[in-house]
């Protein structure tokens, strides 16, 4: 039986009537996304036609999921909220703090020792507050959620941008910061700007080397990394129904790479099969009974341009494999053109590593299709020319593929099995020789390929593709190899061609596992003690942020004017810094060290206005804080794209940055700034970015009458004594302005408990 089955029953009992009421009020057919959103509308909000991309609306999510790196800060905040137990079903998954180095067992054992303090903290907090806990090695959060918690028509938030993976089971699942998770776990509604809707109509059927991954790689090329911002992508059509449930999950997972709020698919037979295969026949039965409510209305799909803000159509029968990159997941290269592009741009053609797995592509189907290619090697007289690595998505997947002989096939060709964890996908990879920073190429089935993300080497050209294409390129050792048309030379000097991949959607013998790694919370956690040592370098209890002093911000020093792409990896790096995710002061030493200073083109080198020297960003900011001097960060387009990590908002807040002024924000990061009581504003005229000078002292005027929809004024006090001023827009609503005034949303929650 499924987890939280009674909660799911209640959702399904209320859903039909709520959807019918919404359809009647809006006076038109509804998309699937609208059905789920309106059926989760908070009771305090009027049922009406909320304007997409403009109106802020409160919702009641059904559950919360957290991974270990972000759960630390989320739960440290929840501990301040004063609640005895989480108000909605919640779970914690230990998948980020396990470094890939030697192999599965050795790496897991080392992680358990190195991060014992953090794992014990998360385990005890989960036990105390009624949270399901998945131990280190149990698997990657999004795969575990898909296998155990996701359900069609549900709404979930998670403290990881790839929470959206659960859209593969027909959910509205959205990545958020820990403060949002804290609100929902405390029993409060969750706020979201009503998203615009993108409809993607899929026709035809995949064939040959094409896979579900290629659908989202093509979509990424169409929409770019910010084309989905504040939008939900809803997939439909005969092509959508031909995909496996886990294939749908892969597509939804990488929707985060186009900035989408989330992505989803309507309930169909593939979802029913997956639910039954993963021990949730009871959920499938419930979903079958209200199936018509778990997909968009027929009229919507018959005339999608009438109901969606944007429509994309893709014929799967004509889709070819894509290999996206390097350095950004939206640089879409069809395999037929990749060699020419690589040659033209000087990308290294030799493939050093092929990596498969991660939350994006670690299903049984993914691995079985990869294995179908591996099995050809012996018969065709071939050996991989690249190092091959795999990290399964869950212990259930690992156990099942071992039973079915897949691990032996991988071992026979020299592949390295990594822990059931994120590993290289999030930079937790101790890659030999990466410190030499040599120019090289790797291919992987992950979702992101920003510079330095996988191995810390800025010269590693990482390419995103499907597991089957990773396998083919690793065998060839050549980025320019096209398995559809090209041949390989075998050990006899013969030219041989790889056969297209094939695989089982689900294991024919069913899934199996001995110990999935789950720990249920105590029935009564009131007596559970949560200990945090005051001398710990890994964990630090939080102090509330100070409330706004009621005055305009004046005399702010320019800390950095960041140029170009500035993701949450640039603002708060992962990799070796993950160990400090529960210690705000220590992790603040990585604040903006990856951002490029527009004035000198360097990372982690900014002018200290106190002495005129160039120093590390956090070092300069700590000096400003010590003298009680406020500062401002200036950024470019889509500032804060990438991971949901709220540390990228909390670190500037902790160190005394008052304002972040950019051309545009990524959705999650903008919300995180607001939640922490920061002022996040945008240039009314993006060209005003060029007016910012290195020694500027900046004033922000209009805060004393801070009002929704009313721009603020930015005054630049230049070093030569001249001044310039311009308008800056903001998207704060009345409630968010109260967060700002209170010094953060958590301060309001805490005050409400005391009241």
XYZ file of C-alpha atoms in Angstrom:
755
model
C 0.000 0.000 0.000
C 1.115 3.562 -0.696
C 2.422 6.036 1.831
C -0.191 8.552 3.063
C -3.060 6.770 1.333
C -5.664 8.498 3.513
C -4.354 11.904 2.415
C -4.567 10.842 -1.236
C -8.144 9.625 -0.736
C -9.137 13.014 0.691
C -7.540 14.845 -2.238
C -9.432 12.683 -4.722
C -12.728 12.960 -2.816
C -12.669 16.759 -3.035
C -11.141 17.115 -6.481
C -14.141 16.532 -8.828
C -16.360 19.115 -7.135
C -13.580 21.685 -6.934
C -12.727 21.238 -10.607
C -16.364 21.525 -11.635
C -16.708 24.720 -9.584
C -13.602 26.169 -11.231
C -14.824 25.225 -14.711
C -18.168 26.887 -13.988
C -16.580 30.035 -12.532
C -14.061 30.434 -15.350
C -16.736 29.584 -17.902
C -14.505 27.406 -20.064
C -12.743 24.052 -20.305
C -9.617 23.626 -18.159
C -6.079 22.462 -18.753
C -4.689 19.802 -16.409
C -2.470 22.385 -14.728
C -5.496 24.578 -14.007
C -7.435 21.634 -12.583
C -4.697 20.852 -10.101
C -4.031 24.486 -9.213
C -7.658 25.438 -8.667
C -8.396 22.263 -6.712
C -5.562 23.190 -4.327
C -6.568 26.847 -3.959
C -6.458 28.035 -0.350
C -9.911 28.601 1.145
C -9.076 32.234 1.940
C -8.820 33.003 -1.779
C -11.857 33.707 -3.895
C -12.507 31.249 -6.704
C -12.078 33.428 -9.772
C -10.137 33.654 -13.014
C -6.723 34.700 -11.723
C -4.561 36.465 -14.270
C -1.661 34.302 -15.400
C 1.780 35.768 -14.873
C 0.432 38.551 -12.668
C -1.777 37.508 -9.729
C -0.268 35.964 -6.609
C -2.359 33.123 -5.243
C -2.156 30.929 -2.124
C -2.277 27.156 -2.430
C -2.314 24.157 -0.105
C 0.273 21.593 -1.239
C -0.275 17.964 -0.269
C 3.299 17.195 0.723
C 6.893 18.456 1.071
C 10.149 16.749 0.044
C 13.665 17.829 1.056
C 17.157 16.619 0.175
C 19.912 16.584 2.771
C 21.828 19.629 1.538
C 18.770 21.908 1.583
C 16.871 20.113 4.372
C 19.395 21.316 6.934
C 18.508 24.972 6.490
C 14.816 24.248 5.941
C 14.589 22.280 9.184
C 16.726 24.739 11.123
C 14.128 27.319 10.115
C 11.228 24.985 10.960
C 12.669 24.477 14.441
C 12.242 28.237 14.946
C 8.589 28.124 13.911
C 7.419 26.639 17.210
C 5.295 23.848 15.741
C 5.311 20.359 17.380
C 4.875 18.391 14.142
C 4.726 18.947 10.399
C 1.244 19.775 9.155
C 1.546 17.869 5.860
C 3.350 14.610 4.960
C 7.039 15.415 4.513
C 10.233 13.516 3.775
C 14.017 13.982 3.911
C 16.386 12.236 1.493
C 20.152 11.875 2.022
C 21.552 12.004 -1.502
C 23.739 15.112 -1.887
C 26.472 14.637 0.715
C 28.031 11.526 -0.841
C 31.106 12.186 -2.940
C 31.874 9.961 -5.928
C 35.486 8.866 -5.825
C 36.244 5.131 -5.727
C 32.976 3.231 -5.995
C 29.616 2.685 -4.328
C 30.509 0.983 -1.034
C 33.709 2.863 -0.240
C 32.177 6.229 -1.124
C 29.065 5.598 0.983
C 31.080 4.414 3.982
C 33.289 7.504 3.781
C 30.269 9.818 3.541
C 28.612 8.233 6.570
C 31.740 8.964 8.575
C 32.439 12.464 7.236
C 28.818 13.645 7.488
C 27.720 11.580 10.475
C 26.882 14.715 12.441
C 24.596 16.031 9.688
C 22.901 12.697 9.016
C 22.265 12.239 12.744
C 20.814 15.745 12.940
C 18.462 15.153 10.002
C 17.448 11.767 11.360
C 16.644 13.157 14.817
C 14.787 16.207 13.497
C 12.746 13.965 11.198
C 12.011 11.622 14.085
C 10.895 14.475 16.300
C 8.638 16.287 13.852
C 6.989 13.354 12.056
C 9.049 13.384 8.861
C 9.888 10.299 6.806
C 13.672 9.834 6.615
C 15.551 8.115 3.782
C 19.040 7.100 4.829
C 22.266 7.723 2.895
C 22.415 5.265 0.017
C 18.639 4.884 -0.238
C 18.609 6.889 -3.433
C 18.105 10.252 -5.081
C 15.196 12.308 -3.766
C 13.324 12.618 -7.059
C 13.557 8.941 -7.951
C 12.447 7.987 -4.417
C 9.530 10.423 -4.640
C 8.457 9.016 -8.005
C 8.653 5.457 -6.678
C 6.886 6.125 -3.375
C 5.077 9.438 -2.986
C 4.061 11.075 -6.269
C 0.435 10.678 -7.321
C -1.623 11.999 -10.243
C -3.410 15.273 -9.546
C -1.450 16.033 -6.399
C 0.494 19.172 -5.520
C 3.925 18.983 -3.923
C 6.737 21.384 -3.158
C 10.338 20.365 -2.617
C 13.582 22.071 -1.638
C 15.292 21.189 -4.893
C 14.695 22.638 -8.348
C 14.236 19.144 -9.827
C 11.228 18.436 -7.617
C 9.432 18.930 -10.933
C 10.404 15.334 -11.787
C 7.163 14.195 -10.129
C 5.239 15.710 -13.042
C 5.960 12.368 -14.698
C 3.199 10.985 -12.474
C 0.808 13.817 -13.247
C 1.575 16.069 -10.281
C 2.110 19.771 -10.011
C 5.459 19.513 -8.229
C 7.456 22.688 -7.718
C 10.953 23.461 -6.488
C 11.160 26.043 -3.707
C 13.485 27.393 -1.056
C 13.537 26.107 2.499
C 11.517 29.041 3.809
C 8.606 28.053 1.551
C 8.894 24.458 2.756
C 8.937 25.730 6.334
C 5.683 27.625 5.764
C 3.871 24.582 4.398
C 5.233 22.238 7.078
C 4.009 24.780 9.629
C 0.496 24.559 8.194
C 0.447 27.818 6.281
C -0.656 28.230 2.666
C 1.995 28.610 0.003
C 2.136 31.577 -2.349
C 2.794 31.370 -6.081
C 2.321 33.749 -8.963
C -0.370 32.158 -11.135
C 1.756 30.650 -13.908
C 1.297 31.134 -17.596
C 0.774 27.933 -19.560
C 2.821 26.398 -22.354
C 1.226 23.481 -24.161
C 3.516 20.978 -25.872
C 1.680 18.722 -28.293
C 3.512 15.493 -28.995
C 2.565 13.543 -32.104
C 4.002 10.363 -33.566
C 6.142 7.870 -31.663
C 9.813 7.641 -30.727
C 11.943 5.234 -32.707
C 15.539 4.189 -33.185
C 18.027 6.111 -31.050
C 15.560 8.817 -29.995
C 14.382 8.860 -26.373
C 12.237 10.888 -24.000
C 15.348 12.870 -23.052
C 15.579 14.180 -26.610
C 12.141 15.753 -26.299
C 13.192 18.043 -23.463
C 16.610 18.677 -25.025
C 14.807 19.950 -28.117
C 12.375 21.987 -26.002
C 15.342 23.521 -24.156
C 16.731 24.667 -27.486
C 13.399 26.260 -28.336
C 12.653 27.975 -25.018
C 16.223 28.682 -23.762
C 17.133 28.680 -20.067
C 14.597 31.363 -19.190
C 11.794 30.724 -21.684
C 9.748 28.804 -19.135
C 10.041 31.291 -16.270
C 6.736 31.697 -14.397
C 5.154 29.119 -16.703
C 3.901 25.547 -16.436
C 4.590 23.241 -19.369
C 1.803 20.754 -20.035
C 2.488 17.895 -22.444
C -0.337 16.182 -24.311
C -1.208 14.302 -27.484
C -0.819 10.756 -28.761
C 2.946 11.070 -28.492
C 2.683 11.858 -24.774
C 0.618 8.756 -24.155
C 3.186 6.603 -25.942
C 5.901 7.512 -23.414
C 6.706 5.569 -20.256
C 5.988 7.127 -16.876
C 9.703 7.448 -16.093
C 10.287 8.924 -19.550
C 7.716 11.558 -18.684
C 9.587 12.133 -15.428
C 12.817 12.779 -17.346
C 11.082 15.414 -19.465
C 9.538 17.133 -16.446
C 12.828 16.939 -14.551
C 14.709 18.989 -17.126
C 11.914 21.520 -17.363
C 13.867 23.196 -14.560
C 16.548 23.926 -17.153
C 14.210 26.219 -19.089
C 13.121 27.954 -15.883
C 9.644 26.415 -15.869
C 7.642 26.545 -12.648
C 6.903 22.891 -13.341
C 5.867 20.490 -16.100
C 3.231 17.787 -16.133
C 1.406 15.099 -18.100
C -2.160 13.843 -17.948
C -2.881 10.530 -16.234
C -2.700 7.560 -18.591
C -2.022 3.814 -18.736
C 1.748 4.231 -18.371
C 1.230 5.948 -15.018
C -1.192 3.242 -13.934
C 1.345 0.563 -14.858
C 4.075 2.349 -12.936
C 1.946 2.798 -9.829
C 1.093 -0.892 -9.811
C 4.711 -1.929 -10.441
C 5.893 0.180 -7.489
C 3.384 -1.284 -5.035
C 0.697 1.369 -5.315
C -2.174 -0.430 -7.001
C -4.445 1.258 -4.445
C -3.496 4.680 -5.814
C -4.009 3.481 -9.396
C -7.510 2.283 -8.485
C -8.349 5.642 -6.927
C -6.928 7.532 -9.923
C -8.793 5.344 -12.413
C -12.063 6.289 -10.717
C -11.561 10.014 -11.439
C -9.432 9.703 -14.559
C -11.330 12.410 -16.459
C -10.282 14.932 -13.801
C -6.596 13.972 -14.028
C -6.110 15.221 -17.575
C -6.944 18.399 -19.432
C -10.403 18.719 -20.941
C -10.771 17.327 -24.460
C -11.754 20.742 -25.814
C -8.433 22.165 -24.606
C -6.361 19.616 -26.458
C -8.529 19.908 -29.575
C -7.828 23.649 -29.839
C -4.746 24.270 -27.634
C -3.917 27.750 -28.946
C -7.174 28.968 -27.464
C -6.287 27.853 -23.936
C -2.487 27.959 -23.662
C -0.354 31.101 -23.777
C 2.091 29.338 -26.084
C 1.959 26.077 -28.021
C 4.853 23.954 -29.272
C 4.375 20.891 -31.460
C 6.918 18.085 -31.830
C 6.602 15.057 -34.073
C 8.323 12.228 -32.200
C 8.551 10.105 -35.333
C 10.954 12.672 -36.802
C 12.909 13.436 -33.621
C 16.628 12.679 -33.647
C 18.926 12.418 -30.628
C 20.295 15.643 -29.153
C 23.537 16.354 -27.330
C 23.207 19.724 -25.570
C 26.113 21.885 -24.495
C 28.726 22.717 -23.576
C 28.343 24.996 -20.540
C 24.588 25.493 -20.871
C 21.734 22.977 -21.217
C 19.885 24.961 -23.886
C 22.609 24.808 -26.560
C 20.799 22.113 -28.520
C 22.849 20.073 -30.981
C 21.103 17.387 -33.038
C 23.482 14.453 -33.361
C 23.614 14.861 -37.136
C 25.185 18.318 -36.724
C 27.242 17.825 -33.569
C 30.547 16.899 -35.186
C 30.492 19.960 -37.416
C 29.611 22.228 -34.478
C 32.320 20.711 -32.292
C 34.942 21.114 -35.006
C 33.882 24.683 -35.747
C 33.965 25.695 -32.080
C 37.076 23.807 -31.060
C 35.312 21.524 -28.592
C 37.525 18.531 -27.714
C 36.283 15.520 -29.670
C 37.835 12.915 -27.394
C 35.305 11.792 -24.775
C 37.048 11.184 -21.455
C 34.056 10.034 -19.396
C 30.540 8.799 -20.029
C 28.273 9.077 -16.979
C 24.743 7.735 -16.715
C 22.215 7.955 -13.916
C 21.201 10.948 -11.738
C 17.656 12.007 -10.891
C 17.062 12.704 -14.570
C 17.820 9.315 -16.080
C 18.211 6.463 -13.619
C 15.065 4.442 -14.171
C 14.987 0.736 -14.933
C 14.091 1.579 -18.532
C 17.020 4.000 -18.875
C 19.534 1.472 -17.625
C 18.054 -1.411 -19.596
C 18.336 0.577 -22.837
C 21.941 1.379 -22.030
C 22.622 -2.271 -21.255
C 21.172 -3.299 -24.621
C 24.073 -1.407 -26.207
C 26.668 -2.690 -23.740
C 25.610 -6.272 -24.534
C 26.571 -5.726 -28.185
C 30.225 -5.077 -27.405
C 31.387 -8.660 -26.935
C 29.574 -9.922 -30.038
C 30.873 -7.062 -32.172
C 34.429 -7.118 -30.807
C 34.324 -3.654 -29.230
C 35.448 -2.069 -25.964
C 34.577 1.336 -24.513
C 37.252 3.941 -25.215
C 36.037 6.195 -22.403
C 35.681 5.596 -18.680
C 32.094 4.589 -17.966
C 30.341 5.402 -14.665
C 26.809 4.827 -13.396
C 24.868 5.945 -10.336
C 21.455 4.247 -9.888
C 18.569 6.408 -8.730
C 17.493 4.248 -5.806
C 18.394 1.119 -3.903
C 15.310 -0.488 -5.435
C 16.681 0.214 -8.915
C 20.185 -0.952 -7.962
C 18.951 -4.178 -6.374
C 16.682 -4.952 -9.326
C 19.323 -4.332 -12.008
C 21.777 -6.477 -10.070
C 19.221 -9.303 -9.924
C 18.619 -8.979 -13.654
C 22.331 -9.191 -14.503
C 22.789 -5.593 -15.622
C 25.509 -4.811 -13.103
C 27.526 -7.804 -14.272
C 27.323 -6.553 -17.855
C 28.589 -3.140 -16.717
C 31.330 -4.635 -14.588
C 32.505 -6.775 -17.510
C 33.226 -3.630 -19.567
C 35.008 -1.871 -16.718
C 32.215 0.458 -15.645
C 32.389 1.945 -12.145
C 29.256 1.624 -10.024
C 28.693 4.700 -7.847
C 26.440 5.132 -4.821
C 22.692 5.562 -5.220
C 23.131 9.331 -4.942
C 23.629 12.514 -6.935
C 27.424 12.358 -7.149
C 28.959 13.986 -10.251
C 25.630 15.519 -11.290
C 25.897 18.102 -8.491
C 29.667 18.414 -8.396
C 30.226 15.722 -5.759
C 32.915 14.057 -7.837
C 36.540 13.773 -6.828
C 37.714 13.400 -10.401
C 41.398 12.507 -10.800
C 43.317 15.299 -12.500
C 40.512 17.859 -12.430
C 42.790 20.248 -10.553
C 45.021 20.492 -13.640
C 42.134 22.295 -15.370
C 42.885 20.706 -18.739
C 40.510 21.223 -21.636
C 38.460 18.031 -22.075
C 35.027 16.606 -22.900
C 32.612 14.491 -20.875
C 29.098 13.349 -21.789
C 26.409 12.617 -19.232
C 22.717 11.949 -18.809
C 22.347 14.600 -16.106
C 20.357 17.833 -16.432
C 22.877 20.646 -15.961
C 26.263 21.318 -17.480
C 27.308 24.737 -16.252
C 31.056 25.387 -16.173
C 32.806 23.633 -13.256
C 29.565 21.959 -12.124
C 30.554 18.297 -12.472
C 34.230 18.276 -11.522
C 35.256 21.835 -10.648
C 37.281 22.233 -13.842
C 36.181 25.320 -15.819
C 37.629 23.731 -18.981
C 35.574 20.566 -18.834
C 33.158 20.650 -21.759
C 30.122 18.773 -20.426
C 27.368 17.624 -22.770
C 23.865 16.523 -21.766
C 22.250 13.636 -23.600
C 20.316 10.391 -23.061
C 21.801 7.317 -21.314
C 21.829 5.408 -24.593
C 23.698 8.197 -26.373
C 26.137 8.488 -23.455
C 26.797 4.770 -23.856
C 27.373 5.038 -27.595
C 29.677 8.056 -27.283
C 31.628 6.427 -24.452
C 32.131 3.317 -26.556
C 33.331 5.392 -29.519
C 35.298 7.786 -27.326
C 34.439 10.417 -29.899
C 31.998 13.317 -29.531
C 31.593 13.394 -33.301
C 30.344 9.796 -33.475
C 26.794 9.406 -34.797
C 25.540 5.877 -34.056
C 22.728 6.266 -36.562
C 25.102 6.563 -39.521
C 28.667 5.840 -38.378
C 30.616 2.618 -37.883
C 33.340 1.614 -35.425
C 36.484 -0.420 -35.985
C 36.456 -3.609 -33.928
C 39.330 -5.775 -32.626
C 39.538 -7.542 -35.996
C 39.784 -4.319 -37.944
C 36.227 -4.688 -39.218
C 33.718 -1.867 -39.521
C 30.709 -2.569 -37.296
C 27.613 -0.613 -36.474
C 25.768 -0.421 -33.173
C 22.156 -1.568 -33.199
C 19.546 0.889 -31.864
C 18.802 0.512 -28.147
C 15.885 -1.402 -26.715
C 14.723 -2.015 -23.194
C 11.883 -2.851 -20.841
C 9.723 -0.057 -19.515
C 9.409 -1.990 -16.247
C 11.188 -5.138 -14.987
C 9.431 -8.260 -16.236
C 10.082 -9.942 -12.870
C 8.908 -6.897 -10.955
C 10.901 -4.582 -8.714
C 12.703 -6.067 -5.723
C 14.662 -4.708 -2.759
C 15.815 -6.024 0.621
C 16.254 -2.722 2.472
C 14.982 0.399 0.720
C 16.595 2.615 3.362
C 13.456 4.155 4.876
C 13.128 5.200 8.524
C 9.642 5.986 9.823
C 9.364 8.800 12.373
C 8.449 8.258 16.011
C 4.722 8.121 16.701
C 5.296 10.714 19.417
C 8.379 12.841 18.857
C 7.880 15.154 21.830
C 10.631 13.426 23.804
C 13.170 13.355 20.977
C 16.134 15.639 21.560
C 17.776 17.453 18.653
C 21.353 18.317 19.495
C 23.476 20.902 17.714
C 26.929 21.518 19.143
C 27.774 25.226 19.523
C 31.289 24.442 18.252
C 30.136 22.498 15.193
C 31.592 23.490 11.839
C 28.726 21.796 9.981
C 25.609 22.932 11.839
C 24.581 26.256 13.344
C 21.307 27.237 14.964
C 19.778 30.266 13.298
C 19.249 33.707 14.754
C 16.340 35.735 13.360
C 17.235 38.372 10.776
C 16.690 41.963 11.849
C 13.529 43.766 10.792
C 13.674 46.715 8.379
C 14.490 49.962 10.201
C 11.776 51.930 8.421
C 14.080 54.135 6.338
C 15.228 54.277 2.741
C 18.497 52.517 2.018
C 21.234 55.127 1.672
C 24.989 54.933 1.331
C 25.094 51.377 0.007
C 28.513 50.298 -1.268
C 28.582 48.455 -4.579
C 29.834 44.972 -3.669
C 29.890 43.487 -7.158
C 28.469 44.145 -10.583
C 28.133 40.618 -11.929
C 28.426 40.130 -15.670
C 26.724 37.443 -17.724
C 25.367 34.149 -16.439
C 25.149 34.178 -12.657
C 23.471 31.006 -11.436
C 22.978 29.838 -7.871
C 26.185 27.857 -8.449
C 27.994 31.161 -8.990
C 26.332 32.726 -5.942
C 26.699 29.741 -3.585
C 28.811 26.945 -5.029
C 28.087 23.276 -4.315
C 30.835 20.636 -4.498
C 33.101 20.899 -1.436
C 30.871 23.621 0.028
C 27.961 21.213 0.463
C 29.351 20.196 3.850
C 28.532 23.654 5.201
C 24.891 23.757 4.107
C 23.765 23.598 7.737
C 26.128 26.357 8.916
C 25.132 29.722 7.537
C 28.219 31.635 8.624
C 30.712 29.102 7.278
C 28.992 28.627 3.932
C 28.782 32.401 3.537
C 32.503 32.275 2.783
C 31.548 31.119 -0.721
C 29.159 34.010 -1.414
C 29.408 35.095 -5.050
C 32.930 33.704 -5.462
C 31.955 32.323 -8.870
C 30.397 35.542 -10.201
C 32.352 37.467 -12.847
C 33.153 41.057 -11.906
C 32.089 43.248 -14.827
C 34.926 45.692 -14.159
C 37.884 43.311 -14.341
C 36.475 40.114 -15.864
C 37.622 38.088 -12.861
C 35.846 35.818 -10.406
C 36.085 36.481 -6.670
C 37.954 39.758 -7.108
C 36.155 42.983 -6.222
C 37.257 46.439 -5.187
C 37.093 47.126 -1.481
C 35.812 50.703 -1.236
C 37.291 51.029 2.230
C 40.906 50.716 1.099
C 40.915 50.516 -2.709
C 42.376 46.996 -2.845
C 40.951 43.998 -4.689
C 39.876 41.154 -2.451
C 37.574 38.146 -2.271
C 33.856 38.993 -2.397
C 32.938 37.564 1.028
C 36.057 39.102 2.603
C 35.059 42.565 1.387
C 31.465 42.098 2.473
C 32.497 40.971 5.961
C 34.482 44.208 6.331
C 31.423 46.223 5.294
C 29.310 44.303 7.790
C 31.824 44.885 10.581
C 31.487 48.638 10.027
C 27.681 48.410 9.673
C 27.824 49.501 6.038
C 25.065 48.192 3.781
C 25.848 47.035 0.258
C 24.215 46.193 -3.041
C 24.755 43.432 -5.601
C 24.081 44.195 -9.261
C 23.418 41.409 -11.767
C 22.551 40.573 -15.354
C 19.706 38.589 -16.992
C 18.022 35.578 -15.327
C 20.028 36.125 -12.166
C 19.881 33.101 -9.847
C 18.948 30.469 -12.436
C 19.650 26.848 -11.654
C 19.302 25.110 -8.301
C 16.713 26.123 -5.734
C 19.314 26.599 -2.994
C 18.156 29.357 -0.681
C 21.707 29.733 0.629
C 22.217 31.993 -2.410
C 19.679 34.342 -0.789
C 20.536 33.719 2.865
C 24.286 34.336 2.538
C 23.969 37.932 1.250
C 21.288 38.542 3.885
C 23.518 37.172 6.638
C 26.538 39.210 5.552
C 24.679 42.513 5.321
C 23.816 42.930 1.638
C 20.640 45.009 1.485
C 19.658 44.935 -2.194
C 20.024 42.777 -5.281
C 19.424 44.828 -8.456
C 19.370 42.891 -11.737
C 18.021 42.904 -15.275
C 15.798 39.899 -14.505
C 15.467 37.122 -11.910
C 14.956 33.390 -12.096
C 11.695 32.548 -10.292
C 12.889 30.522 -7.308
C 15.757 32.825 -6.446
C 13.563 35.918 -6.519
C 11.128 34.225 -4.124
C 13.970 33.115 -1.861
C 15.239 36.701 -1.604
C 11.776 37.914 -0.666
C 11.310 35.178 1.938
C 14.547 36.171 3.658
C 13.576 39.844 3.859
C 15.909 40.963 1.065
C 15.062 43.639 -1.481
C 15.203 42.176 -4.989
C 14.520 44.703 -7.749
C 14.961 44.966 -11.519
C 16.094 47.739 -13.851
C 13.053 49.395 -15.397
C 15.372 50.065 -18.337
C 17.930 47.225 -18.637
C 20.367 49.683 -20.265
C 20.723 51.405 -16.870
C 22.905 48.452 -15.874
C 25.678 50.168 -17.849
C 25.454 53.272 -15.648
C 26.729 51.418 -12.577
C 30.355 52.384 -11.866
C 32.876 50.516 -9.751
C 33.124 53.021 -6.897
C 29.440 53.909 -6.748
C 27.645 54.548 -3.481
C 23.961 53.865 -4.063
C 20.665 54.977 -2.518
C 17.316 53.224 -2.877
C 14.434 55.652 -2.407
C 10.717 55.014 -2.015
C 10.859 52.284 0.630
C 9.029 54.425 3.177
C 6.004 54.195 0.871
C 6.798 50.703 -0.475
C 3.683 49.740 -2.457
C 2.815 46.946 -4.914
C 3.288 48.058 -8.516
C 5.036 51.340 -7.658
C 8.672 51.527 -8.830
C 11.517 52.519 -6.535
C 14.203 55.088 -7.343
C 17.896 54.213 -7.580
C 20.390 57.050 -7.056
C 24.002 56.523 -8.145
C 26.512 58.670 -6.313
C 29.595 58.498 -8.509
C 33.150 58.945 -7.250
C 33.570 62.205 -9.217
C 30.687 63.757 -7.289
C 28.116 63.466 -10.084
C 24.783 61.716 -9.639
C 22.424 59.707 -11.811
C 19.069 58.247 -10.967
C 16.632 55.838 -12.591
C 13.632 53.704 -11.786
C 13.710 50.090 -10.633
C 10.716 47.790 -10.748
C 9.713 45.192 -8.186
C 7.158 42.373 -8.042
C 6.390 42.510 -4.302
C 2.740 42.142 -3.343
C 1.291 43.332 -0.051
C 2.165 40.149 1.826
C 5.718 40.095 0.496
C 6.202 43.705 1.545
C 5.276 42.607 5.064
C 7.996 39.924 4.842
C 10.451 42.674 3.936
C 9.366 44.900 6.797
C 9.468 42.051 9.327
C 12.945 41.008 8.255
C 11.768 37.770 6.669
C 8.699 35.539 6.412
C 9.887 33.300 9.246
C 9.720 36.214 11.691
C 6.011 36.515 10.921
C 5.431 32.788 11.494
C 7.282 32.907 14.804
C 5.288 35.935 15.932
C 1.997 34.218 15.075
C 2.886 31.204 17.242
C 3.762 33.405 20.208
C 0.526 35.341 19.740
